[in-house]
Coordinates of C-alpha atoms and ligand atoms in Angstrom, one line a residue:
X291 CA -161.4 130.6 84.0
X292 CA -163.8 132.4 85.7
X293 CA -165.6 135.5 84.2
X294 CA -166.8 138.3 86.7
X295 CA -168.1 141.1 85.0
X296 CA -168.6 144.5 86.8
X297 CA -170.8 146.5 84.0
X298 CA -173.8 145.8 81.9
X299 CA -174.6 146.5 78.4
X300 CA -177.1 149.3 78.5
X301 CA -177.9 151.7 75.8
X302 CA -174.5 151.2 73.4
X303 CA -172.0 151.1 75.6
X304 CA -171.0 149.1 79.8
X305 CA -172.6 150.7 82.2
X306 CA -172.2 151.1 86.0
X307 CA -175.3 148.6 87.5
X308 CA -177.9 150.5 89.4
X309 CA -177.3 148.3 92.5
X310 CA -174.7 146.0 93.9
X311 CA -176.4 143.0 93.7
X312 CA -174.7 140.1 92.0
X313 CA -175.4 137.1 90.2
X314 CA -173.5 134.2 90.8
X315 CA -172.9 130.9 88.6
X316 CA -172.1 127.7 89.8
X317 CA -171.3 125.5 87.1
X318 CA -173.3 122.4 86.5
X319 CA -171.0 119.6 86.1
X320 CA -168.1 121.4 88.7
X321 CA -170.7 122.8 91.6
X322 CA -168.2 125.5 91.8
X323 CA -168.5 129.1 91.2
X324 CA -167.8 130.0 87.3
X325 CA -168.3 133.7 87.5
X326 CA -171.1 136.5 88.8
X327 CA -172.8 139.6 87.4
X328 CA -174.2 142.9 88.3
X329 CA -177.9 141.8 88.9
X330 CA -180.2 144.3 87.0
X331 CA -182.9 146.4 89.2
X332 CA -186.0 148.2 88.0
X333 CA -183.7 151.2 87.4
X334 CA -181.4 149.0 84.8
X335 CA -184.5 148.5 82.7
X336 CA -185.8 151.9 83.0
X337 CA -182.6 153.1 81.5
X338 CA -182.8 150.0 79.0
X339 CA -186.2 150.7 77.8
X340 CA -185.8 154.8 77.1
X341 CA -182.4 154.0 75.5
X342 CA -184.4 151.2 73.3
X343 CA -187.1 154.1 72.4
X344 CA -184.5 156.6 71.8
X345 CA -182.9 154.1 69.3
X346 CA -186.2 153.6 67.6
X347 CA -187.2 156.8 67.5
X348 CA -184.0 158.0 66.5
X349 CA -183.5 156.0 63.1
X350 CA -183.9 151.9 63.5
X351 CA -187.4 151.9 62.9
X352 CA -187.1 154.5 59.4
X353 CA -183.9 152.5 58.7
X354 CA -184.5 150.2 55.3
X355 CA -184.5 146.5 56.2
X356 CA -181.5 146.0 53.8
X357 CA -179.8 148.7 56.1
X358 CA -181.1 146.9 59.5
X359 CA -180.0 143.6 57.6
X360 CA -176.6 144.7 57.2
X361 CA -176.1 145.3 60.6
X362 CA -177.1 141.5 61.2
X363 CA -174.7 140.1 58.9
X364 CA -172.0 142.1 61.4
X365 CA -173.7 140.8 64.1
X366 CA -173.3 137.4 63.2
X367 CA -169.5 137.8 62.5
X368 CA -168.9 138.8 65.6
X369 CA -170.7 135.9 66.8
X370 CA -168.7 133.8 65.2
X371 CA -165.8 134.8 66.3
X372 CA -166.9 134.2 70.1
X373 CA -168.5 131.2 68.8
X374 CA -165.7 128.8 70.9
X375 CA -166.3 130.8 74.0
X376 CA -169.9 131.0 73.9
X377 CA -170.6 127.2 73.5
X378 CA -168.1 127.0 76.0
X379 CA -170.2 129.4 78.5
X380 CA -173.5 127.7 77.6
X381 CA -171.7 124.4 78.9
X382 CA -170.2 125.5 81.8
X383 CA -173.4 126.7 83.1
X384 CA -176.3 124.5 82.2
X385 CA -174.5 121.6 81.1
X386 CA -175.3 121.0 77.9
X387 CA -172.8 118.7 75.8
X388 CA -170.5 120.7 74.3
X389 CA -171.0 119.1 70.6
X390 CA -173.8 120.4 70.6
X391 CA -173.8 124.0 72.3
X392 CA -171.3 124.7 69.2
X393 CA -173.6 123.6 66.5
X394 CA -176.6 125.0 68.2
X395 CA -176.0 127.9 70.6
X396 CA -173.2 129.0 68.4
X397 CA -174.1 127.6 64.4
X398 CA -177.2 127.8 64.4
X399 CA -177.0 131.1 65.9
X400 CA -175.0 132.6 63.5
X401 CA -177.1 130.6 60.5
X402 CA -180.3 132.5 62.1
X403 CA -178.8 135.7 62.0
X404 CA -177.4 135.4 58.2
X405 CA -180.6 133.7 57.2
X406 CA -182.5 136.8 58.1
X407 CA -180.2 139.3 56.8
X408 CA -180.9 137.6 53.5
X409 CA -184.7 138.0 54.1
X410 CA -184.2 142.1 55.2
X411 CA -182.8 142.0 52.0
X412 CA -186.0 141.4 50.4
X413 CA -188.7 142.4 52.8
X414 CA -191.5 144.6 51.4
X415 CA -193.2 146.9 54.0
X416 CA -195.7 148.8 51.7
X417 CA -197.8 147.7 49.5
X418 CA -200.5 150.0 47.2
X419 CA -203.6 147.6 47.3
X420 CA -206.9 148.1 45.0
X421 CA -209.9 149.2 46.9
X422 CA -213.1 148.0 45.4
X423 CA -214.5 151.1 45.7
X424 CA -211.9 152.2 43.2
X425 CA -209.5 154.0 45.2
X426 CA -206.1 153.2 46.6
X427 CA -204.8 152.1 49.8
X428 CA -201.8 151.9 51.1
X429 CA -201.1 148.9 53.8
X430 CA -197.7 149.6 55.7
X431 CA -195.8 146.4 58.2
X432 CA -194.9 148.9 60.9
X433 CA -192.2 148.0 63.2
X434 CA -194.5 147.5 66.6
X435 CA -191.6 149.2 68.8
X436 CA -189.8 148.3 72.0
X437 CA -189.6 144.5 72.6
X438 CA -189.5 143.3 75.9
X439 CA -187.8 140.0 75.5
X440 CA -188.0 137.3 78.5
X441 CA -185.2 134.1 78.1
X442 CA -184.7 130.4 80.2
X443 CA -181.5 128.9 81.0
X444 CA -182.1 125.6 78.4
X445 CA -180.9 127.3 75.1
X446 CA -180.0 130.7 76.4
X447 CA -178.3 132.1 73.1
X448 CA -180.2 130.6 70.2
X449 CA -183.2 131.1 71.8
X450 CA -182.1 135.0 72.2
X451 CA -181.3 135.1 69.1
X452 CA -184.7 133.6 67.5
X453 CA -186.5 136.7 68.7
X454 CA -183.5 139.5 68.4
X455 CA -183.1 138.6 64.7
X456 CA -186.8 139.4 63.3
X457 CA -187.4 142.3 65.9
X458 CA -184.2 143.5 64.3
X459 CA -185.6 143.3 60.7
X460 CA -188.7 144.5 61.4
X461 CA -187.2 147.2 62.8
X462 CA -187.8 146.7 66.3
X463 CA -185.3 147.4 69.2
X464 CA -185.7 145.2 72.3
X465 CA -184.3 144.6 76.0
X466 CA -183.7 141.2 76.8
X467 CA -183.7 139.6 80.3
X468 CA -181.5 136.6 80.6
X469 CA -182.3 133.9 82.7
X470 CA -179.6 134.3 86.1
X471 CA -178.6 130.4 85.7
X472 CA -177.4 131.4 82.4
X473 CA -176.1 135.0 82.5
X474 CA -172.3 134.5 80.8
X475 CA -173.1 133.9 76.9
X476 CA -175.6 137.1 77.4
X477 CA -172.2 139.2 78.0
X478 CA -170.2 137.8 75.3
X479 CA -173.2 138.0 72.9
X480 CA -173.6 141.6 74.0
X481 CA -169.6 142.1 73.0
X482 CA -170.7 141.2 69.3
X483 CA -173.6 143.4 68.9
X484 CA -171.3 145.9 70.3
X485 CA -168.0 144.8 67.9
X486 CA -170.8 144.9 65.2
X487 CA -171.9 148.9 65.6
X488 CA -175.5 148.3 65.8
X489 CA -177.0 151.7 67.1
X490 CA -177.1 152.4 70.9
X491 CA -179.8 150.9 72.3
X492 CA -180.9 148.8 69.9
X493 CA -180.1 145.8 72.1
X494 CA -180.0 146.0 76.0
X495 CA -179.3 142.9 78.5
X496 CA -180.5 143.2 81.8
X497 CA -179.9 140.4 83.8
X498 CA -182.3 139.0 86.9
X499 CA -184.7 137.1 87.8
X500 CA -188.7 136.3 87.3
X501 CA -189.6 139.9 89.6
X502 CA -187.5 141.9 87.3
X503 CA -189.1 140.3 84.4
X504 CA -192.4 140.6 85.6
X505 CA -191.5 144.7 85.9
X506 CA -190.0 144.5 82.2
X507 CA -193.5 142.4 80.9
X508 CA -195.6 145.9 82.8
X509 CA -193.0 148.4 81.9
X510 CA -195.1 151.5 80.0
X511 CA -192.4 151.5 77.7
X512 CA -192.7 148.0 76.4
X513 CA -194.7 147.6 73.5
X514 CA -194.6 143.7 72.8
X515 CA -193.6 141.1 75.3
X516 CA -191.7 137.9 73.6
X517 CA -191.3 135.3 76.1
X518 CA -189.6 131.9 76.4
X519 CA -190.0 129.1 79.4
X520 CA -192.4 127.5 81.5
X521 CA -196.1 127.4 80.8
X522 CA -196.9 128.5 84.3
X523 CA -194.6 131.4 84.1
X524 CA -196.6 132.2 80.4
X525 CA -199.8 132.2 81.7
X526 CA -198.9 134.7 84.3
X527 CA -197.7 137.4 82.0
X528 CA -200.1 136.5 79.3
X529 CA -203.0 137.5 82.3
X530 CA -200.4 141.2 82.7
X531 CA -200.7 141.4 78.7
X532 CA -204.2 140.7 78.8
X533 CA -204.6 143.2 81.0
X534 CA -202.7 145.9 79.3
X535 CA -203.8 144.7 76.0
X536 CA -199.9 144.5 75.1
X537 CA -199.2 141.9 72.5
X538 CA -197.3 139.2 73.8
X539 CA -195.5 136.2 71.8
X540 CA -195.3 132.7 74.2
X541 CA -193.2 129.6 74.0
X542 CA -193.6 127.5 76.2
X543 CA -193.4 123.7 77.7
X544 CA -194.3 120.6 75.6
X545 CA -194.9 116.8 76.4
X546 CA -194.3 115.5 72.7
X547 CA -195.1 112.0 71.4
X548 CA -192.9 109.5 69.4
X549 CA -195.4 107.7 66.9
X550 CA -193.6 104.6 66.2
X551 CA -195.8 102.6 63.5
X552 CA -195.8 99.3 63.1
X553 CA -193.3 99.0 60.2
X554 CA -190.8 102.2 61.6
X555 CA -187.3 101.5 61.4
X556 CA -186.4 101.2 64.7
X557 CA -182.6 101.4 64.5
X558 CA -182.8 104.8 62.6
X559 CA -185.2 106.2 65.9
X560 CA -182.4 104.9 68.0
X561 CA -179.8 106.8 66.6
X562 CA -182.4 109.9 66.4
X563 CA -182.8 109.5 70.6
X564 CA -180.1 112.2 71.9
X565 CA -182.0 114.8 69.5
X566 CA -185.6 114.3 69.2
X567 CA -185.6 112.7 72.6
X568 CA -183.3 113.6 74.8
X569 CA -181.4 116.6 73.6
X570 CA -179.7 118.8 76.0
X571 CA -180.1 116.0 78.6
X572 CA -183.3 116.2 78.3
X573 CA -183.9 120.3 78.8
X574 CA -185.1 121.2 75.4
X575 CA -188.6 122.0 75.0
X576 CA -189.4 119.8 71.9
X577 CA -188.2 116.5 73.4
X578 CA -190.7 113.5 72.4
X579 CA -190.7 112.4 75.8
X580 CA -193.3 110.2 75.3
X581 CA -192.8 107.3 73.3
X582 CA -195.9 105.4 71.8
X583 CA -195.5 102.0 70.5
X584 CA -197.5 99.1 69.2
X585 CA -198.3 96.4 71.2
X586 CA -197.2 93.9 68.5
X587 CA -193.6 95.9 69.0
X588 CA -193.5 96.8 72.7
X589 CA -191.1 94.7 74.1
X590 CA -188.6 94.9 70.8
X591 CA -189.1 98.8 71.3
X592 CA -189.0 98.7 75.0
X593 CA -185.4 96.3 75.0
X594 CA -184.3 98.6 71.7
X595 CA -184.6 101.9 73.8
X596 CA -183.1 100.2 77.3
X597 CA -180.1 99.1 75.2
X598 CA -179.5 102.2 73.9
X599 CA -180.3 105.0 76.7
X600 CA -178.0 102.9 79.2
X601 CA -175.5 103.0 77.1
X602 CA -175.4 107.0 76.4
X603 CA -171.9 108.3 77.7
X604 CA -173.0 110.5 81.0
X605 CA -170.5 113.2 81.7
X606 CA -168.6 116.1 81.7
X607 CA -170.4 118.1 79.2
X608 CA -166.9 119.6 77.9
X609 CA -165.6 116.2 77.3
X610 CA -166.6 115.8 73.0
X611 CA -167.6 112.2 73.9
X612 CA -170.6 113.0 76.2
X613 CA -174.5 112.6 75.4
X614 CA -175.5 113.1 78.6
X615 CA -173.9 116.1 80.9
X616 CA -175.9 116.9 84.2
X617 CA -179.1 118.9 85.5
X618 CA -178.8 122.6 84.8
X619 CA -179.3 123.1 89.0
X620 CA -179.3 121.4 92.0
X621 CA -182.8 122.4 92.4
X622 CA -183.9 121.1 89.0
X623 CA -182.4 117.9 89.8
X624 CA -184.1 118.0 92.4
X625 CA -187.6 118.4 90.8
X626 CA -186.8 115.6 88.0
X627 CA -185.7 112.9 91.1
X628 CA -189.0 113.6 92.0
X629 CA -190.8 112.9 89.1
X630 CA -188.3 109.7 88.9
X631 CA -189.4 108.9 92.2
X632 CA -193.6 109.1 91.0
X633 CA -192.7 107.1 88.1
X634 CA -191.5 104.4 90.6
X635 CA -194.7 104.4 91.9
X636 CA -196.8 104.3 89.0
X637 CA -195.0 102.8 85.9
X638 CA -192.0 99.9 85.2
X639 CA -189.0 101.4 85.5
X640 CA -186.4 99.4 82.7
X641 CA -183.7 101.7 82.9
X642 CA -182.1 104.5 85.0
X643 CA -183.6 106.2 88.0
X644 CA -180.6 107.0 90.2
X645 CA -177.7 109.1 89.8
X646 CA -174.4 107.9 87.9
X647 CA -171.2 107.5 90.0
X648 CA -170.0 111.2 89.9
X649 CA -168.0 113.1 92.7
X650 CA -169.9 116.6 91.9
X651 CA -172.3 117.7 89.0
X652 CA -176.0 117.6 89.4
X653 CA -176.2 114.2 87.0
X654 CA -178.7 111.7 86.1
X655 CA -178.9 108.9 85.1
X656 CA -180.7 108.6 81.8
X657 CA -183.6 107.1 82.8
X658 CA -186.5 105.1 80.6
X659 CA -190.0 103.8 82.5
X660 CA -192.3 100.9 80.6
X661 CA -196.2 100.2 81.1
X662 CA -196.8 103.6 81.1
X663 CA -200.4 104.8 81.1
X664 CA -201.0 108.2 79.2
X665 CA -202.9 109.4 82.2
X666 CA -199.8 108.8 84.7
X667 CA -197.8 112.1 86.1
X668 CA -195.0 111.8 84.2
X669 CA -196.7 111.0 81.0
X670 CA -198.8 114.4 81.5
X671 CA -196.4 116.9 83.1
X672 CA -193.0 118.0 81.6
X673 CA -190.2 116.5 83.3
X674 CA -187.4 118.1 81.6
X675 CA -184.6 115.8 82.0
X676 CA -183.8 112.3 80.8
X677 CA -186.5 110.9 81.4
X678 CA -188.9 108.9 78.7
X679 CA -191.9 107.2 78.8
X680 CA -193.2 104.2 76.7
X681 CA -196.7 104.3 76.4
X682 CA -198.4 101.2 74.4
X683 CA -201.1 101.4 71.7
X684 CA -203.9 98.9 70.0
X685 CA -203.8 100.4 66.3
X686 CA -202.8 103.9 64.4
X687 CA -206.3 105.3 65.4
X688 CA -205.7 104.4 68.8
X689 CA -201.8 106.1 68.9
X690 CA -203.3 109.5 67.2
X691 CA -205.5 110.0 69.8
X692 CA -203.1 108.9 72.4
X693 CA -200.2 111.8 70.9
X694 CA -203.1 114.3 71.2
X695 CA -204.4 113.9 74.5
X696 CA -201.8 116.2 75.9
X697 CA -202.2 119.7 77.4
X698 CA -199.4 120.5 75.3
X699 CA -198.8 120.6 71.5
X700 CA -195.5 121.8 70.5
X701 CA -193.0 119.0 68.6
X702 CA -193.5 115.3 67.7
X703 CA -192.0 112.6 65.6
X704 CA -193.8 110.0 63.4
X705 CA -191.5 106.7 62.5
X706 CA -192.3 105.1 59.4
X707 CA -190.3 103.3 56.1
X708 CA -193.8 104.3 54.8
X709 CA -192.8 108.5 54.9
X710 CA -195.8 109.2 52.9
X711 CA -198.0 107.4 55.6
X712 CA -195.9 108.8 58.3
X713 CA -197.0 112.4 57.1
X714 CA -200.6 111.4 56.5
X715 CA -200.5 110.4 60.5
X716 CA -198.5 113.8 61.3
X717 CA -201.3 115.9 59.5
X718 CA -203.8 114.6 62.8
X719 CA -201.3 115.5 65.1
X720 CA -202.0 118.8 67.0
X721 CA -199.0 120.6 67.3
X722 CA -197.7 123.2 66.4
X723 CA -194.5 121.1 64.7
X724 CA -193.6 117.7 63.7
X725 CA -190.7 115.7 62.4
X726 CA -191.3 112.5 59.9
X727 CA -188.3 110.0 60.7
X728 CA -186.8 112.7 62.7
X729 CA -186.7 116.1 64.4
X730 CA -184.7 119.3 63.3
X731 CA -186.7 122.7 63.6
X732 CA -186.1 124.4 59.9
X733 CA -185.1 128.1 59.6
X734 CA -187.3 128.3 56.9
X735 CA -190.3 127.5 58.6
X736 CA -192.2 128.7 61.7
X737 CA -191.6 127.0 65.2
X738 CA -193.8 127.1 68.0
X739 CA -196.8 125.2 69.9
X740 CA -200.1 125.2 69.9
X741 CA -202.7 124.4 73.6
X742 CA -200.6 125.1 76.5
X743 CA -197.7 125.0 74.3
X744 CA -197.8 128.9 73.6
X745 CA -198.9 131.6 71.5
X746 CA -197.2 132.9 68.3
X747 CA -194.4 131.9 66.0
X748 CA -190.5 131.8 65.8
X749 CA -188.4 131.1 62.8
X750 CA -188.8 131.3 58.9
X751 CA -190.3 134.4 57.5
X752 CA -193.4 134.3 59.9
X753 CA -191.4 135.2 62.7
X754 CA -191.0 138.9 61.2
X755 CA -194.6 139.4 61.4
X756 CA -194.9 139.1 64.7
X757 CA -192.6 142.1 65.7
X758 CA -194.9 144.2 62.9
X759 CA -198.1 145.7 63.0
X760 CA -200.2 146.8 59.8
X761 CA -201.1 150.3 59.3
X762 CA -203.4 151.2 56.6
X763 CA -203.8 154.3 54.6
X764 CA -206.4 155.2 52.5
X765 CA -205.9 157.2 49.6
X766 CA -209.1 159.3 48.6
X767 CA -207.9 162.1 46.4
Ligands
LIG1095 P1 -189.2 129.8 83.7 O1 -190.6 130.1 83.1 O2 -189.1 129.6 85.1 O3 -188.3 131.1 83.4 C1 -188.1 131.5 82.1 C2 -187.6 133.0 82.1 O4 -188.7 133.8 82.6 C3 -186.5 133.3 83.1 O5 -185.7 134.3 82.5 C4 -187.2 133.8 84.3 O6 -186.5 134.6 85.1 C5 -188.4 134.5 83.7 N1 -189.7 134.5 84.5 C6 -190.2 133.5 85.3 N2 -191.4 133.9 85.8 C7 -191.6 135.1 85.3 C8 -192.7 136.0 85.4 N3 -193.8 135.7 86.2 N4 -192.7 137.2 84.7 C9 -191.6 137.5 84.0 N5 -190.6 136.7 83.8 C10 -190.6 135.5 84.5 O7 -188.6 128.6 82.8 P2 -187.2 128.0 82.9 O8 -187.2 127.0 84.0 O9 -186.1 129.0 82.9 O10 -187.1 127.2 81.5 C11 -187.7 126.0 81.2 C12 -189.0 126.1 80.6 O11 -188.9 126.8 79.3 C13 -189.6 124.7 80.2 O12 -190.9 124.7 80.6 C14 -189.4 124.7 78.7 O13 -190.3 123.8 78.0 C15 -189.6 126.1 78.3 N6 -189.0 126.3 77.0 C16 -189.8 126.5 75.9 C17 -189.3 126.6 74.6 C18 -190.2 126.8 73.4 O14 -189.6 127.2 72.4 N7 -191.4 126.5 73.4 C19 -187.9 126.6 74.4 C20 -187.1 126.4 75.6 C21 -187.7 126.3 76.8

């Protein structure tokens, strides 16, 4: 059913919009219209940003973390209740199979959130230090103040969620602008923190598009930027944060590389292809998109992946049974049928490279190209669909230096029975994170990419840090 929504969730409580524009969805798989929103103006954010400094002025930022992570832990019960609905939403919208919108946009969301309650819980801001001169100082982790957050359309929630939960403990507030293809979730997750009583103003979504988030990044109430999405888009408000000297946290594209060694189990990376490779049809950041394999294994690796990409269910991404739904927009379809089209040109396609036999949705097909030279187009830029690339090396020393020729650094994947020589190979890998037989970003641990893969860390304690700023004060008598 579709959801049109009249108010936005501005400083504790729905709120008239500033403006009648509206934001309309079409849903991926349907092409039909799946519901609209008030689009946000610069007034929306003006009123989001004071209400977010009134909130941290007013008690979130001298609230103790175990207080601030109480409030999480009611967050993510709120969550969870919506959990159905929002991997439902995220589905709808940019088509991501619904087995794995629950576990991700909704489980893992809720996991994040209780994992750093558990961590306010114990978080230290003060500390009484030794000087050498013999006195005392006092180093304080101050909250850095009002977050402007910036989200895509790939992993709308989770990715949300991966900067509200440390701002949160660190006692941050923040306003966060949705991406429009992905607007729905934002309202639902807005009902939670709502159901959940965190303070008004704490959290504020405006939705709109790249101007309004480009007035958010320059807004003289923002203190820190956090940003999620395309490296072209980073660079641009990294230059405005340069220029204000605002810090600014950036994640942003990748082009990783599948190492698979000479003795790697191949059947185990063919099960591991919808999540290291292809997850989200393709649309996830991470993706090893690029697969290196020995020549003494490329045709039994290049058959191995044909058989199995061609045979990946394409589909409804409500249906339980799909692994591949369709394009998040027509436009983005658009723009990976071109890359398709280059790869044509300058590769072997094996696999793929038209559109599966579907009335409506913006599908396609899961598509795998052979004899590809590092240098090509689609072995340097990220596609962002299903689209891989098997790239073929002499020896180890030769596949290392293949991985890292890349403007990006962000995931990867070694394959190995050898796991102890699989890490030894991921240790000269430059990324910022790497899977051994396998891919799955840890809560525990930081997440993000190094190059033109970003600035700054997500996830595991780290992540906290980055919302704080030290303060230090010396105690002389
Ligand atoms: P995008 O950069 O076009 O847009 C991302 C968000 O930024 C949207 O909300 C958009 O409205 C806004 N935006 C765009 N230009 C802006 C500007 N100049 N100033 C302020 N805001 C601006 O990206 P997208 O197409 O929505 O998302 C796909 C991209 O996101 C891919 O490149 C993908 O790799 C990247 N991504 C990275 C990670 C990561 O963790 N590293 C995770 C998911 C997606």
């Amino acid at each position: 059913m579709a959801a049109h929504h009249q108010k936005l969730y501005i400083g504790g409580e729905w709120v008239a919009p500033a403006s009648n524009k509206r934001i309309e969805i079409v849903g991926a798989a349907t092409e039909e219209v799946i519901g609209s929103t008030p689009e946000g103006v610069e007034a929306d954010v003006d009123r989001a940003v004071a209400a977010a400094r009134k909130a941290f002025d007013g008690g979130w930022a001298a609230a103790t973390p175990a207080e601030r992570g109480a409030a999480l832990l009611r967050f993510a019960e709120a969550i969870e209740k919506r959990g159905a609905a929002i991997a439902e939403a995220v589905s709808m919208q940019n088509g991501m199979p619904i087995v794995m919108s629950e576990q991700l946009e909704s489980g893992y969301t809720v996991g994040l959130l209780r994992y750093y309650a558990a961590l306010a819980e114990q978080l230290q801001v003060e500390e009484r230090r030794p000087s050498p001169l013999g006195s005392t100082t006092v180093v304080r982790r101050e909250p850095i103040g009002v977050v402007g957050a910036i989200v895509p359309w790939n992993f709308p929630v989770i990715l949300a969620m991966m900067k509200i939960a440390p701002a949160l403990v660190a006692g941050c507030t923040m306003v966060l602008k949705p991406s429009p293809g992905t607007v729905l979730d934002s309202f639902l997750v807005a009902e939670a923190a709502h159901e959940a009583g965190l303070p008004a103003g704490v959290l504020s979504w405006v939705p709109g598009g790249r101007e309004l988030g480009a007035y958010l990044v320059s807004h003289p109430g923002i203190d820190k930027v956090a940003f999620t999405g395309s490296t072209a888009a980073g660079r641009l408000i990294a230059q405005e944060c340069g220029r204000l000297l605002r810090p600014v946290s950036l994640e942003l594209g990748g082009k990783s590389a599948a190492i698979v060694l000479e003795d790697a189990d191949l059947n185990a990376f063919m099960q591991a292809i919808p999540s290291a490779s292809m997850l989200n049809n393709g649309q996830t950041c991470f993706s090893c998109t690029r697969i290196l394999a020995p020549q003494s294994r490329y045709a039994e690796v290049v058959e191995a992946i044909a058989a199995t990409v061609s045979s990946f269910p394409v589909g409804d991404p409500l249906d339980r049974g799909t692994v591949v739904g369709p394009m998040a927009s027509s436009a983005h379809r658009e723009r990976v049928e071109g890359y398709i089209a280059r790869g044509k040109e300058e590769a072997k396609l094996v696999t793929g490279g038209g559109r599966p036999a579907r009335e409506r949705g913006w599908f396609v097909q899961p598509t795998v190209f052979a004899e590809v030279s590092n240098s090509a187009l689609i072995a340097r830029e990220e596609i962002f669909g299903p689209v891989l690339s098997i790239i073929p090396y002499r020896d180890e020393a030769d596949a290392v230096s293949i991985a890292n020729a890349t403007e990006y650094g962000l995931g990867g994947t070694v394959w190995s029975k050898n796991g102890e020589h699989a890490l030894d190979v991921a240790r000269r890998i430059v990324t910022g994170t790497i899977g051994v037989n396998g891919y799955l970003p840890d809560l525990n641990a930081p997440f993000g990419g190094v190059k033109a893969s970003g600035l700054g860390r997500e996830m595991g304690p780290e992540a906290i840090g980055g919302y704080q700023q030290y303060k230090s004060v010396y105690l002389l008598g």
